[in-house]
Short mmCIF file of C-alpha atoms and ligand atoms in Angstrom, two decimals:
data_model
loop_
_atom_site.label_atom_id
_atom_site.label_comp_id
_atom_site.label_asym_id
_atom_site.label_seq_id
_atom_site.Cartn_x
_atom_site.Cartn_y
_atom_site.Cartn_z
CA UNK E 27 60.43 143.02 -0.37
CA UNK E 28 58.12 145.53 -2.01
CA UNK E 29 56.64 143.15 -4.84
CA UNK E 30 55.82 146.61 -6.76
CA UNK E 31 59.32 147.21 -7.16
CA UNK E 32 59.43 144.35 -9.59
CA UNK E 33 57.29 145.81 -12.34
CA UNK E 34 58.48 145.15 -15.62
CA UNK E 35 59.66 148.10 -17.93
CA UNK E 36 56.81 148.39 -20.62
CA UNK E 37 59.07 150.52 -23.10
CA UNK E 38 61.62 147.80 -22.96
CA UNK E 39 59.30 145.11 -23.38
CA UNK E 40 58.13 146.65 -26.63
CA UNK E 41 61.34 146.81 -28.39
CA UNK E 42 62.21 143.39 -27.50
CA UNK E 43 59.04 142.38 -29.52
CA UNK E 44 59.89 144.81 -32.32
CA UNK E 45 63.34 143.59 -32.37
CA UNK E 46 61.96 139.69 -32.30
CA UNK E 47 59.60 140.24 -35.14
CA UNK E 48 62.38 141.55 -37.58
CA UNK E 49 62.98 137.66 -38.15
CA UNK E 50 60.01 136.44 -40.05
CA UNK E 51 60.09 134.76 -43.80
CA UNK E 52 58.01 137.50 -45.70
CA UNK E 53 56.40 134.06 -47.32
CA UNK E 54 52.92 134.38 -45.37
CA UNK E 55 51.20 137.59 -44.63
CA UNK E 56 52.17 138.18 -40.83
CA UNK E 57 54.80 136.25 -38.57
CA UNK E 58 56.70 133.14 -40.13
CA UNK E 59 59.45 131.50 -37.70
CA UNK E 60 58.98 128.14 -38.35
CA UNK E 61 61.68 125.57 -36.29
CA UNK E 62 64.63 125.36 -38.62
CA UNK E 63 63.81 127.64 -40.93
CA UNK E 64 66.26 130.68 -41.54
CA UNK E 65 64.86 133.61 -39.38
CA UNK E 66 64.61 131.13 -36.99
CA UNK E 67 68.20 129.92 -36.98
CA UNK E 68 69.29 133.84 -37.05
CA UNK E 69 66.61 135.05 -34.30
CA UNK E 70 68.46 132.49 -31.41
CA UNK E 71 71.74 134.42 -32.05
CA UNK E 72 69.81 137.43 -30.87
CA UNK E 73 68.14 135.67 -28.44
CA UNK E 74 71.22 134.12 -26.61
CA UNK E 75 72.57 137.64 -26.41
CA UNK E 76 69.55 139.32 -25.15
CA UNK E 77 69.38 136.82 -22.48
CA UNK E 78 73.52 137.43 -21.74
CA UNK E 79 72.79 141.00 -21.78
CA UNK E 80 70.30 140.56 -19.12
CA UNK E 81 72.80 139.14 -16.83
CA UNK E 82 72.11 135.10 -17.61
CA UNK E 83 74.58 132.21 -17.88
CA UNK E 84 73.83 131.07 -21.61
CA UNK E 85 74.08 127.85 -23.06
CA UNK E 86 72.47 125.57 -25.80
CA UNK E 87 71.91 122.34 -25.44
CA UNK E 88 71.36 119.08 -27.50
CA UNK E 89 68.23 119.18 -28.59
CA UNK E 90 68.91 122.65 -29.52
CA UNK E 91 67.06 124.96 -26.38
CA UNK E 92 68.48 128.05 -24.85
CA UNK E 93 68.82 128.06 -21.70
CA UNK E 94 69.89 131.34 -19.04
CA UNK E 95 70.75 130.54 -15.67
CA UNK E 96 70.61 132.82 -12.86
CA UNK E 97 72.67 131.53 -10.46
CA UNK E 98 70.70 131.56 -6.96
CA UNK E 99 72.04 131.82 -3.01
CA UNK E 100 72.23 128.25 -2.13
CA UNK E 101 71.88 126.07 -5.40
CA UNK E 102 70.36 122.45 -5.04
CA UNK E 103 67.39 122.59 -7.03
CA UNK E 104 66.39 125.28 -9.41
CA UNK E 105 62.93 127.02 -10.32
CA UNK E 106 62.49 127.47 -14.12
CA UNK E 107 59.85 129.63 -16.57
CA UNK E 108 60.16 130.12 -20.69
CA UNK E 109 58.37 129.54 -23.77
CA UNK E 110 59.36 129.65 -27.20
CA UNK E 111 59.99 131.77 -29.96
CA UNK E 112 58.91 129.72 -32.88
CA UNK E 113 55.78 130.52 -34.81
CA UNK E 114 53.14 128.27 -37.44
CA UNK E 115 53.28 129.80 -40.64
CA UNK E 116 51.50 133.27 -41.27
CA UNK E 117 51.27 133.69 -37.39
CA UNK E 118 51.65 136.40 -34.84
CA UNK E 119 54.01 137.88 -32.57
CA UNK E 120 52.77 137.31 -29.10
CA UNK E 121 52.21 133.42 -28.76
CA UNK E 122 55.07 131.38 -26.93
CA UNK E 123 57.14 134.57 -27.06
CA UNK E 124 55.86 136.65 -24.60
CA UNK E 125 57.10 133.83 -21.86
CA UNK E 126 60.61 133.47 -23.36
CA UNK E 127 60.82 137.86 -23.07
CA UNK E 128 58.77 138.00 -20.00
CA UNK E 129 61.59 135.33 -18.60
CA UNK E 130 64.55 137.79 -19.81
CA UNK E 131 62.43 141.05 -18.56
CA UNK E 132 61.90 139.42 -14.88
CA UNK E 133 65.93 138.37 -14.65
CA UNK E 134 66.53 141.72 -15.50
CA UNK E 135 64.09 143.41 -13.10
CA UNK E 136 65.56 141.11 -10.19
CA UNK E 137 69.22 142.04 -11.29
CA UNK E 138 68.08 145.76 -11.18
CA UNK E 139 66.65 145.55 -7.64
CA UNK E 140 69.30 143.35 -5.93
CA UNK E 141 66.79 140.70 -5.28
CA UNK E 142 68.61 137.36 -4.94
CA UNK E 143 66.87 134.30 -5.63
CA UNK E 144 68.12 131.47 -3.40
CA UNK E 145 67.40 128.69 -6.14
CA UNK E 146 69.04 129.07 -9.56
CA UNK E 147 66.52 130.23 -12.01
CA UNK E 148 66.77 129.09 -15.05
CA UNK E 149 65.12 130.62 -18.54
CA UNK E 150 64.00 128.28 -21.28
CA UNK E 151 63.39 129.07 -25.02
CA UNK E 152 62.48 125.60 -25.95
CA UNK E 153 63.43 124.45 -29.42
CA UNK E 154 60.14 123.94 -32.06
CA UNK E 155 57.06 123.85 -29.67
CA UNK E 156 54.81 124.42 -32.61
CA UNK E 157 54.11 121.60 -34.86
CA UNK E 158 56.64 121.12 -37.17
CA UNK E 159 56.23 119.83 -41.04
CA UNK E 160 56.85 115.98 -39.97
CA UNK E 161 54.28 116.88 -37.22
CA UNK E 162 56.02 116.79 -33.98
CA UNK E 163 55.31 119.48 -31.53
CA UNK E 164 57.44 120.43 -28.37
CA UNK E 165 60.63 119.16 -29.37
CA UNK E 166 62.67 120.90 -27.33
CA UNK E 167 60.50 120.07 -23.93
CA UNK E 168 60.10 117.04 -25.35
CA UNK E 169 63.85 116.39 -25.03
CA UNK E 170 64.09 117.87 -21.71
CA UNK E 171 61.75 115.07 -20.47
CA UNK E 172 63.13 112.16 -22.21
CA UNK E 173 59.59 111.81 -24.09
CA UNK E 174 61.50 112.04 -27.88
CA UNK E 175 60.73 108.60 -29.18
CA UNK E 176 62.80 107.40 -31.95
CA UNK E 177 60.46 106.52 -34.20
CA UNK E 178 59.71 110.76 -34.43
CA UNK E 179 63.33 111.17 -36.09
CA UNK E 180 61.58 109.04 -39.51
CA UNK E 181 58.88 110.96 -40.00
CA UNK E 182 58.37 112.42 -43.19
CA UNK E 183 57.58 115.75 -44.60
CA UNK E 184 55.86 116.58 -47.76
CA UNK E 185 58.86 116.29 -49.48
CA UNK E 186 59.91 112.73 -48.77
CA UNK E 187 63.23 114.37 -46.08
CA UNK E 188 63.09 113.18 -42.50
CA UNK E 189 62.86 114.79 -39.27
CA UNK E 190 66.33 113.37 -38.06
CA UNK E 191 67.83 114.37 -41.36
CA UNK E 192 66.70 117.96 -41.11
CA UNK E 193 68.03 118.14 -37.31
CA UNK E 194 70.79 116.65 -38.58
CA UNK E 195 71.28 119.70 -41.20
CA UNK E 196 70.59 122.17 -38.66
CA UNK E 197 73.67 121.06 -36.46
CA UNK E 198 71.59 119.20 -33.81
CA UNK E 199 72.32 115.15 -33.49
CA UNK E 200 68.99 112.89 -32.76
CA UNK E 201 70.88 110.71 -30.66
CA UNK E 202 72.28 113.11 -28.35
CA UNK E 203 68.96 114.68 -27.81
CA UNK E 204 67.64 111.18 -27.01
CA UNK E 205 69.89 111.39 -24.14
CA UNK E 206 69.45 114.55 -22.80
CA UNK E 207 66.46 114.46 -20.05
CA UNK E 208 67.21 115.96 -16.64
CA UNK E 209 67.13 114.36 -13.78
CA UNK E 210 63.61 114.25 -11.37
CA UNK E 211 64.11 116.58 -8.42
CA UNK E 212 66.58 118.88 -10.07
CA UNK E 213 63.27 121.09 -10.67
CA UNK E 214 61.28 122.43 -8.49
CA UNK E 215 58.75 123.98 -10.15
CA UNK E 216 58.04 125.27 -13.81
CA UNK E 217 56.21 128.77 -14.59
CA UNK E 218 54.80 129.34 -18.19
CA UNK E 219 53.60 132.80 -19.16
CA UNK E 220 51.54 132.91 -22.34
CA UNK E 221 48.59 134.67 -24.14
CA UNK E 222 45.61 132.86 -23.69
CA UNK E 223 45.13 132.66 -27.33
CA UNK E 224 41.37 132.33 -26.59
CA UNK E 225 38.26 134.85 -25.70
CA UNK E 226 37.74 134.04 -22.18
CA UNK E 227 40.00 136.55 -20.63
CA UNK E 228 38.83 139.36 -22.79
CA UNK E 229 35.08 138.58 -22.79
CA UNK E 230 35.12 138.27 -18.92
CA UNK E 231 37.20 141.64 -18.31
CA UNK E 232 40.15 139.79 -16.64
CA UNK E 233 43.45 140.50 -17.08
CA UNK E 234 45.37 137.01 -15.41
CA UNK E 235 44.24 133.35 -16.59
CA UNK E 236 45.45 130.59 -13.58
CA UNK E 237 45.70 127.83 -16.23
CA UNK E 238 44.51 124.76 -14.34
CA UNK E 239 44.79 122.16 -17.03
CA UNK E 240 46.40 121.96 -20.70
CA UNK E 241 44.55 119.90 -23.42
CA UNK E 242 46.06 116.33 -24.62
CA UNK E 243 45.92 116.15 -28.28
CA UNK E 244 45.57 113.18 -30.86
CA UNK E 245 47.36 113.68 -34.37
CA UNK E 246 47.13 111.22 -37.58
CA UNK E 247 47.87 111.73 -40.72
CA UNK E 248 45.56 109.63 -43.35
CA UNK E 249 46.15 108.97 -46.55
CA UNK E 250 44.01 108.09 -49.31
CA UNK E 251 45.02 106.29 -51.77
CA UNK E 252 42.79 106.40 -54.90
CA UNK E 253 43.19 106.46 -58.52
CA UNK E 254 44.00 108.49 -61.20
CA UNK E 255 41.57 108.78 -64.09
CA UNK E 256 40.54 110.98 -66.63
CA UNK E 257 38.75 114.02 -65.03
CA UNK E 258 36.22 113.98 -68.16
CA UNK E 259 36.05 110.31 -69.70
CA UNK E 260 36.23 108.55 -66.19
CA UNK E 261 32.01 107.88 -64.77
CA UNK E 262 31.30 109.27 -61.64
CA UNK E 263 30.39 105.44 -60.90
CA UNK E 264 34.09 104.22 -61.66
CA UNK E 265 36.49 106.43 -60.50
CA UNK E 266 37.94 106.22 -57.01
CA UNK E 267 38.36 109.71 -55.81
CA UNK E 268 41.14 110.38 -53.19
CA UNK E 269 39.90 113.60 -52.44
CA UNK E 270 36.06 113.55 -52.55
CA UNK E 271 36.85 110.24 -49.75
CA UNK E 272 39.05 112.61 -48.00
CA UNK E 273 36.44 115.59 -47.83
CA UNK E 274 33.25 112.99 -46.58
CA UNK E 275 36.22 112.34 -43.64
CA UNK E 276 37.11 116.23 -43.08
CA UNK E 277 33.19 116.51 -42.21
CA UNK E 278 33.40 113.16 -40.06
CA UNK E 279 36.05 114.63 -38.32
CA UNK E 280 34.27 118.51 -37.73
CA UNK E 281 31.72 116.30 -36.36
CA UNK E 282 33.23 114.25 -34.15
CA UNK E 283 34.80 117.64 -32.85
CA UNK E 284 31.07 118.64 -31.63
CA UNK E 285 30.62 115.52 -29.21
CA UNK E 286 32.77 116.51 -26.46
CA UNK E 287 32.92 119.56 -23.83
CA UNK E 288 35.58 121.59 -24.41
CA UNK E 289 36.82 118.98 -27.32
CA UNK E 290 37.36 119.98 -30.39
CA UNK E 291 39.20 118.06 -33.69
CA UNK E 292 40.35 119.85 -36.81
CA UNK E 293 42.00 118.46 -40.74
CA UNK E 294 44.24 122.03 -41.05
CA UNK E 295 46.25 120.81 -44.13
CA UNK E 296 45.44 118.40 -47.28
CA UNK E 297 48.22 116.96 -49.47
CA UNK E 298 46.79 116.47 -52.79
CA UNK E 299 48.47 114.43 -56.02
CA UNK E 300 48.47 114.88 -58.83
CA UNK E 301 46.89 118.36 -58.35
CA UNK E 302 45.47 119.10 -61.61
CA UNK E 303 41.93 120.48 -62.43
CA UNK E 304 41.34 117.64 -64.82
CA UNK E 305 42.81 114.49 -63.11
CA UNK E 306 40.95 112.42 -60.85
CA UNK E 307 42.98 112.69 -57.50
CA UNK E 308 44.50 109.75 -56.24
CA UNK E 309 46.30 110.48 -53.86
CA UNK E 310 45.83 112.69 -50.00
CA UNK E 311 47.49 112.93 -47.11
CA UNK E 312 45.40 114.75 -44.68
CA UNK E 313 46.17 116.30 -41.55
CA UNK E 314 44.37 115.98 -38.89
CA UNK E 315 44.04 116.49 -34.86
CA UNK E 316 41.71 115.71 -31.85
CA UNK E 317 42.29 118.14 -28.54
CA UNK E 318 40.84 117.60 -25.57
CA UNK E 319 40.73 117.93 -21.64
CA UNK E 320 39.48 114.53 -21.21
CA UNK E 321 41.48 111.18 -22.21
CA UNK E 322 38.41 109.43 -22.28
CA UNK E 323 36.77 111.18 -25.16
CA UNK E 324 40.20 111.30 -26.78
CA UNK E 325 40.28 108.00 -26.85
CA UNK E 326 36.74 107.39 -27.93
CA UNK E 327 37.33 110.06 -30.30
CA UNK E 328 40.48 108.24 -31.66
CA UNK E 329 38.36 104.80 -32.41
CA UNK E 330 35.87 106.89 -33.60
CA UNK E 331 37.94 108.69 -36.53
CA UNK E 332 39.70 104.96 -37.27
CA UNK E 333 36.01 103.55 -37.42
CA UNK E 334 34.31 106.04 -39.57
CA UNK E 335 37.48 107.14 -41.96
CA UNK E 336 38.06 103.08 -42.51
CA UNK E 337 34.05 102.64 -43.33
CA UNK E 338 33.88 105.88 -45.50
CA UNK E 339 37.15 104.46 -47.18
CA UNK E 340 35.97 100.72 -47.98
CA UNK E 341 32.47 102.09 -49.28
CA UNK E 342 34.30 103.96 -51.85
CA UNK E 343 36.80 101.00 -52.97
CA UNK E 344 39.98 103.25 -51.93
CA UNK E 345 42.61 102.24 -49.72
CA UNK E 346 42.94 104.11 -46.43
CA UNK E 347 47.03 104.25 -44.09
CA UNK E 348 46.43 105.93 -40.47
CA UNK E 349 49.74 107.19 -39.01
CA UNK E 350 49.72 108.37 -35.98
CA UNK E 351 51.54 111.13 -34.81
CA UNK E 352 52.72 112.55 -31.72
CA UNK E 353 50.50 112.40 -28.90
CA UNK E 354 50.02 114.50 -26.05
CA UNK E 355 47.95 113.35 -22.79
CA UNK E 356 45.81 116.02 -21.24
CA UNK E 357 47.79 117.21 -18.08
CA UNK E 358 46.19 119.13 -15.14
CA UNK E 359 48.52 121.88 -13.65
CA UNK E 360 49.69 121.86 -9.61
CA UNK E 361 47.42 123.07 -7.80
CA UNK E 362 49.76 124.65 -5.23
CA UNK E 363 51.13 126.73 -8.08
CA UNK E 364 47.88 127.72 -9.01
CA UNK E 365 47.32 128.84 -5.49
CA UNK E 366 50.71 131.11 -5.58
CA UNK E 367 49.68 132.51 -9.28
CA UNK E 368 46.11 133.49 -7.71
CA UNK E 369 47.65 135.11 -4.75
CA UNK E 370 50.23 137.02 -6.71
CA UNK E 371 47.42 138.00 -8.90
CA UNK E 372 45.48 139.25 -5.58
CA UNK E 373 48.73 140.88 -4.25
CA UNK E 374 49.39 143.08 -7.48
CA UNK E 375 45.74 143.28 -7.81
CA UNK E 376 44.90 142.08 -11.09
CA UNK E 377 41.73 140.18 -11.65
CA UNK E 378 42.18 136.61 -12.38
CA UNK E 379 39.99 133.58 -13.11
CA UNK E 380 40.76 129.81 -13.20
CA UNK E 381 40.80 127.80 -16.91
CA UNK E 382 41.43 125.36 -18.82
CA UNK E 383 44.22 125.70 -22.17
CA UNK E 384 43.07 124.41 -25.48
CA UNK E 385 46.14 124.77 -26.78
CA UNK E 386 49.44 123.00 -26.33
CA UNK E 387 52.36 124.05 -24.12
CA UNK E 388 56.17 123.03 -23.11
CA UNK E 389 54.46 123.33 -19.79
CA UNK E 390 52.71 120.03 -20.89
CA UNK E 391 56.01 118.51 -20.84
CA UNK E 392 57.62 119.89 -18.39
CA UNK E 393 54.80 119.13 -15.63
CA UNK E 394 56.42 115.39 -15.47
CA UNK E 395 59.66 117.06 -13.89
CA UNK E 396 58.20 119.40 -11.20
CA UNK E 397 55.31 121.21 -9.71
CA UNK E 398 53.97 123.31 -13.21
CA UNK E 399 52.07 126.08 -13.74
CA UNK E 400 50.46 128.51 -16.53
CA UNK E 401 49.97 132.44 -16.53
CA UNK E 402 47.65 133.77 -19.33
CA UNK E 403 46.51 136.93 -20.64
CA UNK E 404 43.98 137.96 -22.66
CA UNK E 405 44.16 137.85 -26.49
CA UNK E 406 42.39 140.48 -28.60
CA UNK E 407 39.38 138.74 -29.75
CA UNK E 408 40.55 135.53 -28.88
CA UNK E 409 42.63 135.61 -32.31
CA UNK E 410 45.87 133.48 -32.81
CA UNK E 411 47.86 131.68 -34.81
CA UNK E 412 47.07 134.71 -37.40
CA UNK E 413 48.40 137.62 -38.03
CA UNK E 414 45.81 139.26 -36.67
CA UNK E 415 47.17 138.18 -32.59
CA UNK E 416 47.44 140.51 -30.00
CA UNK E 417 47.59 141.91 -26.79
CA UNK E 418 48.02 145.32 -25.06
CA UNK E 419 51.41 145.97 -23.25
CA UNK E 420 49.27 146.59 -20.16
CA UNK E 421 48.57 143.19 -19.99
CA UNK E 422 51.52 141.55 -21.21
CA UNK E 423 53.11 144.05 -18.34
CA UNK E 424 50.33 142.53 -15.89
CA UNK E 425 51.60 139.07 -17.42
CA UNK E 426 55.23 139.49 -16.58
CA UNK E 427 54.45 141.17 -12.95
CA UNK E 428 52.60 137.89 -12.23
CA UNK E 429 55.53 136.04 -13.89
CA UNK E 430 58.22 137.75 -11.47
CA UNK E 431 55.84 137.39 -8.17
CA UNK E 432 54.88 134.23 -8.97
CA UNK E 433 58.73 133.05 -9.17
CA UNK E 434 59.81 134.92 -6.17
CA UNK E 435 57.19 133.49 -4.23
CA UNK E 436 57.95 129.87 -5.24
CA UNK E 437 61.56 130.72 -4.56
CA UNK E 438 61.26 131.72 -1.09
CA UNK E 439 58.48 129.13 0.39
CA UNK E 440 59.61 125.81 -1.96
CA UNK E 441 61.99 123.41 -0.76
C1 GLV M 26 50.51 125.16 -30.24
O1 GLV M 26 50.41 126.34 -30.46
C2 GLV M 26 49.38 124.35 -30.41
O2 GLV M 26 48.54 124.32 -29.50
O3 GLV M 26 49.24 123.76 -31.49
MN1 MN M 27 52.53 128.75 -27.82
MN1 MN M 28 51.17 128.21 -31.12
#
């Protein structure tokens, strides 16, 4: 078939995004549609319907994704692509989105130009990918894959409420999403459209990223545990400050960031108690993650933060609890789908180059049930996770035409 007929419709694209945006908290300056929260709950509604409205079988399942199926010619297994639709707090409108309405936008273009898929397609908007307030990312892939551990459903926010409790209040049931992986070989293969989120693209004048590997990432929450004292009356020899033990750690961690190629380790949030300007703190629970393409130095890194953080601790006579988090290995993408991204990048003729993804995907997840790969494009001054995120329709339009050749061409030369 003439791959040019499947061009996405630009104008259409852009009121999807307008009409996505209208859910946000107005908490943060920009985008908030945090997992759980409100606008989130109210934006699948519209989701389901825009993916019905494009001609998908809708359902929700356990753990709480959407998922559109496009039935295919012969059924057996199925091809699949999405994102999600969830933001961080105060972020923008492009990231994980633009793969869950590039999805919808390719079904539609295939229904419009009678092009039959023979497998059954199916369109994911994975529940929570970002991380959420008891710091577990993916949750929805995560499900999907059977890689929800138990132990995630205790974890705490900063209000003392649980992860399984807040599923729980949301409609969703832990257990049941414990049990809801799908089978190996049902899949075969998984397509992930999403803005680099980076400069590369941009700096380089290319329009299509072939993602060939997606960083692992190490996350702990520490917590110091000092002691109150009398902001004025307490020495500086006596008192045992949580937070000047916790800011000697945030620079131990920035540092161990720098030791690594392409590594990189960040605090992003600080619980403090009591909080007042004249109390000694005694209490912090700091944040804290480690990304990398390379277990190794993840690893090293990981020892490294437990080594330093426990010294830095003792020398300052306060008591030091490492939980880790979620973790996420680093996870190289198929090669083969690589090679069918490139081509349909050289067959539409966009540019393209080959790179790595500092930031976390579904795709991570899903690469343990099929063949996986990544589509980027560039991000306005490599901006995300801010307001300030963006990218031209020309390129999310180059995005989804790579999307919707890239599928088609998996469809009709995979098994
Ligand atoms: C997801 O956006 C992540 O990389 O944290
Ligand atoms: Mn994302
Ligand atoms: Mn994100």
């Amino acid at each position: 078939m003439n791959i040019d007929l499947l061009r996405p419709d630009e104008s259409r694209i852009l009121a999807d995004f307008a009409a996505l945006s209208a859910y946000t908290a107005d908490s943060h300056p920009g985008w908030t549609r945090q997992v759980l929260s409100e606008p989130y709950l109210d934006s699948r509604a519209w989701i389901r319907r825009t993916m019905t409205d494009a001609g998908l079988d809708v359902r929700t399942d356990a753990a709480g994704n959407i998922i559109g199926t496009l039935a295919g010619t012969r059924g057996g297994t199925a091809l699949a692509t999405g994102s999600h639709t969830d933001t961080v707090m105060g972020g923008g409108r492009f990231d994980g989105v633009i793969g869950v309405l590039g999805a919808i936008e390719t079904v539609r273009r295939l229904g419009e130009t009678n092009t039959r898929l023979e497998h059954d397609l199916h369109v994911i908007d994975f529940l929570g990918e970002e991380p959420n307030d008891y710091g577990v990312s993916c949750v929805g892939s995560r499900s999907i894959v059977g890689a929800m551990q138990p132990a995630f459903f205790d974890n705490l926010n900063g209000v003392g409420d649980s992860l399984g409790h807040a599923l729980e209040k949301a409609g969703l049931s832990p257990s049941r999403m414990l049990d809801n992986q799908w089978v190996r070989g049902q899949l075969s293969g998984f397509v992930e459209l999403h803005i680099e989120q980076g400069p590369v693209l941009e700096r380089t004048g290319t329009q299509i990223g072939v993602v060939t590997s997606i960083a692992g990432i190490e996350r702990v929450i520490a917590t110091f545990l000092g002691r109150a004292d009398h902001a004025g009356t307490a020495s500086m020899q006596d008192r045992r400050d949580a937070l000047a033990a916790a800011a000697e750690a945030i620079l131990a961690v920035e540092q161990i960031g720098c030791t690594g190629i392409d590594s990189v380790a960040t605090v992003g949030t600080l619980e403090v108690e009591p909080g007042a300007m004249n109390v000694v703190p005694s209490l912090v629970r700091m944040w804290t993650e480690m990304r990398s393409p390379s277990a190794e130095w993840l690893g090293t890194a990981r020892l490294q933060v437990l080594d330093q953080i426990t010294a830095l601790a003792e020398r300052r006579g306060i008591r030091v609890d490492l939980q880790w988090l979620s973790d996420q290995d680093p996870v190289p993408t198929a090669v083969a789908v690589q090679d069918v991204i490139a081509t349909a990048a050289d067959t539409l003729g966009y540019g393209w180059r080959a790179l790595p993804s500092g930031a976390g995907h579904d795709a991570a997840h899903m690469a343990v049930l099929a063949p996986t790969g990544m589509i980027f494009v560039p991000s306005v001054d490599g901006r995300s996770h801010c307001p300030e995120e963006w990218t031209d329709i020309t390129d999310i339009a180059a995005g989804v035409h790579a999307l919707a050749t890239t599928l088609l061409s998996l469809d009709r030369t995979t098994a």
